[in-house]
């Protein structure tokens, strides 16, 4: 019969064609991940043999300014270091000596005029784009009353962008909370300032830790890495 021969011939041609075919390579598109514009975001980068927070600048307006980076694997959110602030204890309070021994760093504030802060100059910002600045803050000690007006705050572009979060009792101690500031860039570079202040009275004192600072452009096609 003719039909079986045709069927066999077709099958042979089909098998030969498959054997000689070149496999099709599917190119996988690389996933875009945004770059954090903050340098040394977790304060764990060593500079000249010291963990001093560089390129962050540590500043305070007080008579005895001292705001430092602390090595504390317990309080640090990630890594082993954090920016540690101590605001303010009475001069006869024994706690500063204890924290000097345990943390190797602190700053004293005996006046509401003091403004302990960390500052970093950031470039490569695209004018007109929207950015998200995120940092994590922890209160290690202190239950300031509302009237004390104690805050963590952020300023950018010489104060054009300002956001604050009040620290008011009851405060859950030793627990990090996420703080976020979104802004439209008005220039290609800015100084980011994150600080703590008590405008009136801090009572028995407030201790605050800052860790894991990030600055990302808002771009759905290139999101920041997941935490």
XYZ file of C-alpha atoms in Angstrom:
227
model
C 0.000 0.000 0.000
C 1.182 3.574 -0.637
C 0.048 5.262 2.577
C 2.362 3.404 5.011
C 5.449 4.269 2.895
C 4.537 7.954 2.929
C 4.059 7.872 6.691
C 7.467 6.231 7.271
C 9.235 8.706 5.012
C 7.629 11.675 6.795
C 8.660 10.332 10.195
C 12.257 9.895 9.045
C 12.425 13.439 7.729
C 11.002 14.776 10.956
C 13.572 12.993 13.135
C 16.464 14.135 10.977
C 15.246 17.706 11.137
C 15.108 17.660 14.925
C 18.554 16.151 15.240
C 20.184 18.851 13.126
C 18.387 21.807 14.747
C 20.357 24.335 16.831
C 18.931 24.723 20.381
C 17.258 28.076 20.943
C 18.949 30.102 23.710
C 16.619 32.269 25.774
C 18.322 35.361 27.119
C 17.351 36.171 30.668
C 16.999 39.876 31.329
C 19.072 41.138 34.235
C 17.027 42.456 37.126
C 17.779 46.079 37.865
C 18.582 46.830 41.493
C 18.862 50.434 42.638
C 22.075 51.769 44.163
C 22.077 53.242 47.648
C 23.489 56.767 47.329
C 24.477 56.793 51.013
C 28.048 55.770 51.761
C 28.741 53.720 54.887
C 24.998 53.354 55.590
C 25.463 51.034 58.586
C 28.573 52.734 60.033
C 30.556 49.490 59.620
C 33.150 50.761 57.114
C 36.631 51.148 58.542
C 38.496 54.381 57.790
C 42.240 54.653 58.493
C 42.039 51.858 61.050
C 39.092 53.367 62.884
C 35.318 53.015 62.756
C 34.583 56.730 62.903
C 31.567 56.794 60.602
C 33.382 58.474 57.677
C 32.291 59.968 55.334
C 29.575 60.904 57.824
C 30.422 64.040 59.787
C 29.515 63.909 63.472
C 28.566 67.325 64.839
C 27.071 68.929 67.933
C 26.509 72.550 68.936
C 27.121 72.091 72.659
C 29.898 73.261 74.947
C 31.341 69.750 75.096
C 30.329 68.331 71.702
C 30.712 64.603 71.366
C 28.598 62.512 69.025
C 30.241 59.265 67.975
C 29.810 55.917 66.269
C 29.447 53.033 68.717
C 30.380 49.371 68.396
C 27.505 47.404 69.863
C 26.405 44.122 68.301
C 23.352 44.062 70.565
C 21.932 47.474 69.649
C 23.140 47.598 66.039
C 20.303 46.732 63.666
C 22.734 45.221 61.130
C 26.493 44.815 61.361
C 28.266 45.827 64.550
C 28.172 49.651 64.598
C 25.601 52.415 64.890
C 25.426 56.145 65.426
C 24.768 56.543 69.133
C 23.421 59.671 70.760
C 22.923 60.516 74.420
C 20.650 63.466 75.103
C 20.926 64.955 77.832
C 21.835 63.653 81.316
C 22.294 65.802 84.413
C 25.955 66.392 85.152
C 25.785 64.341 88.367
C 24.114 61.349 86.701
C 26.251 58.156 86.949
C 25.007 56.713 83.639
C 27.525 58.475 81.360
C 30.406 56.657 83.067
C 28.674 53.317 82.667
C 28.033 53.878 78.964
C 31.578 55.083 78.430
C 32.743 51.686 79.664
C 30.227 49.576 77.757
C 29.934 51.425 74.470
C 33.207 53.345 74.354
C 31.363 56.403 73.039
C 28.592 58.829 73.863
C 27.968 62.541 73.902
C 26.764 64.659 76.801
C 24.176 67.403 76.502
C 23.501 69.782 79.337
C 21.571 72.391 77.359
C 18.538 72.316 75.083
C 20.557 74.375 72.590
C 22.640 71.341 71.614
C 21.913 69.611 68.306
C 23.755 66.276 67.937
C 23.633 65.150 64.322
C 25.230 63.126 61.541
C 25.755 64.752 58.131
C 26.739 63.373 54.736
C 27.160 65.107 51.377
C 25.402 63.187 48.599
C 25.838 63.690 44.863
C 24.620 61.914 41.704
C 21.069 63.005 42.468
C 18.852 63.599 39.431
C 17.092 66.948 39.602
C 13.316 66.577 39.390
C 13.278 62.921 40.431
C 11.634 61.613 43.607
C 13.805 59.980 46.264
C 13.155 58.024 49.452
C 15.443 58.533 52.439
C 15.061 55.753 55.008
C 16.746 55.285 58.370
C 16.048 53.296 61.521
C 16.003 54.813 64.992
C 15.963 53.204 68.415
C 15.440 54.752 71.836
C 17.743 53.008 74.306
C 16.671 55.053 77.316
C 14.280 57.880 78.068
C 10.585 58.584 78.431
C 10.340 62.305 77.591
C 7.044 64.079 78.093
C 5.320 65.787 75.184
C 6.180 69.197 76.633
C 9.889 68.348 76.376
C 9.550 68.379 72.577
C 12.209 65.761 71.834
C 12.529 64.746 68.180
C 14.522 62.817 65.649
C 14.713 64.941 62.513
C 15.984 65.090 58.931
C 16.930 68.138 56.862
C 17.977 68.333 53.193
C 18.766 71.129 50.757
C 19.661 73.646 53.469
C 16.396 73.074 55.306
C 14.087 73.141 52.285
C 13.074 69.591 53.186
C 12.464 69.010 56.885
C 10.750 66.174 58.694
C 10.671 65.284 62.378
C 9.238 62.545 64.574
C 8.518 63.306 68.205
C 9.806 61.010 70.934
C 7.040 60.943 73.532
C 6.309 58.613 76.449
C 5.382 55.819 76.521
C 8.344 54.750 74.361
C 9.120 51.099 73.621
C 12.831 50.843 74.349
C 15.459 48.922 72.347
C 13.166 48.524 69.338
C 14.013 49.956 65.929
C 11.376 51.845 63.988
C 11.582 52.759 60.310
C 11.595 56.452 59.408
C 11.091 57.574 55.809
C 11.293 60.926 54.056
C 10.249 61.250 50.401
C 11.245 64.355 48.461
C 11.596 65.793 44.973
C 15.211 66.626 44.161
C 15.763 70.333 43.535
C 19.492 69.940 42.858
C 22.091 67.352 41.881
C 23.640 67.228 45.343
C 22.648 67.906 48.929
C 23.723 67.440 52.518
C 21.633 64.979 54.485
C 21.415 65.738 58.183
C 19.875 63.349 60.713
C 19.773 64.445 64.322
C 18.112 64.422 67.705
C 17.017 67.391 69.771
C 15.030 68.261 72.878
C 13.765 71.819 72.606
C 12.698 72.226 76.226
C 13.657 69.547 78.751
C 14.726 65.913 78.410
C 14.073 64.937 82.007
C 16.367 62.053 82.967
C 17.868 61.951 79.497
C 17.241 60.323 76.147
C 19.545 57.887 74.330
C 18.955 57.279 70.633
C 20.623 54.965 68.105
C 20.550 55.472 64.331
C 21.396 52.703 61.845
C 20.959 51.557 58.225
C 20.498 54.799 56.298
C 19.542 54.558 52.622
C 18.686 56.913 49.768
C 17.098 55.499 46.616
C 15.461 57.007 43.580
C 11.829 55.993 43.178
C 11.785 53.862 40.014
C 9.370 50.916 39.592
C 11.723 49.399 36.988
C 14.694 49.518 39.339
C 13.530 48.987 42.952
C 15.813 48.944 46.006
C 16.931 45.532 47.287
C 14.495 43.824 49.619
C 15.383 43.921 53.298
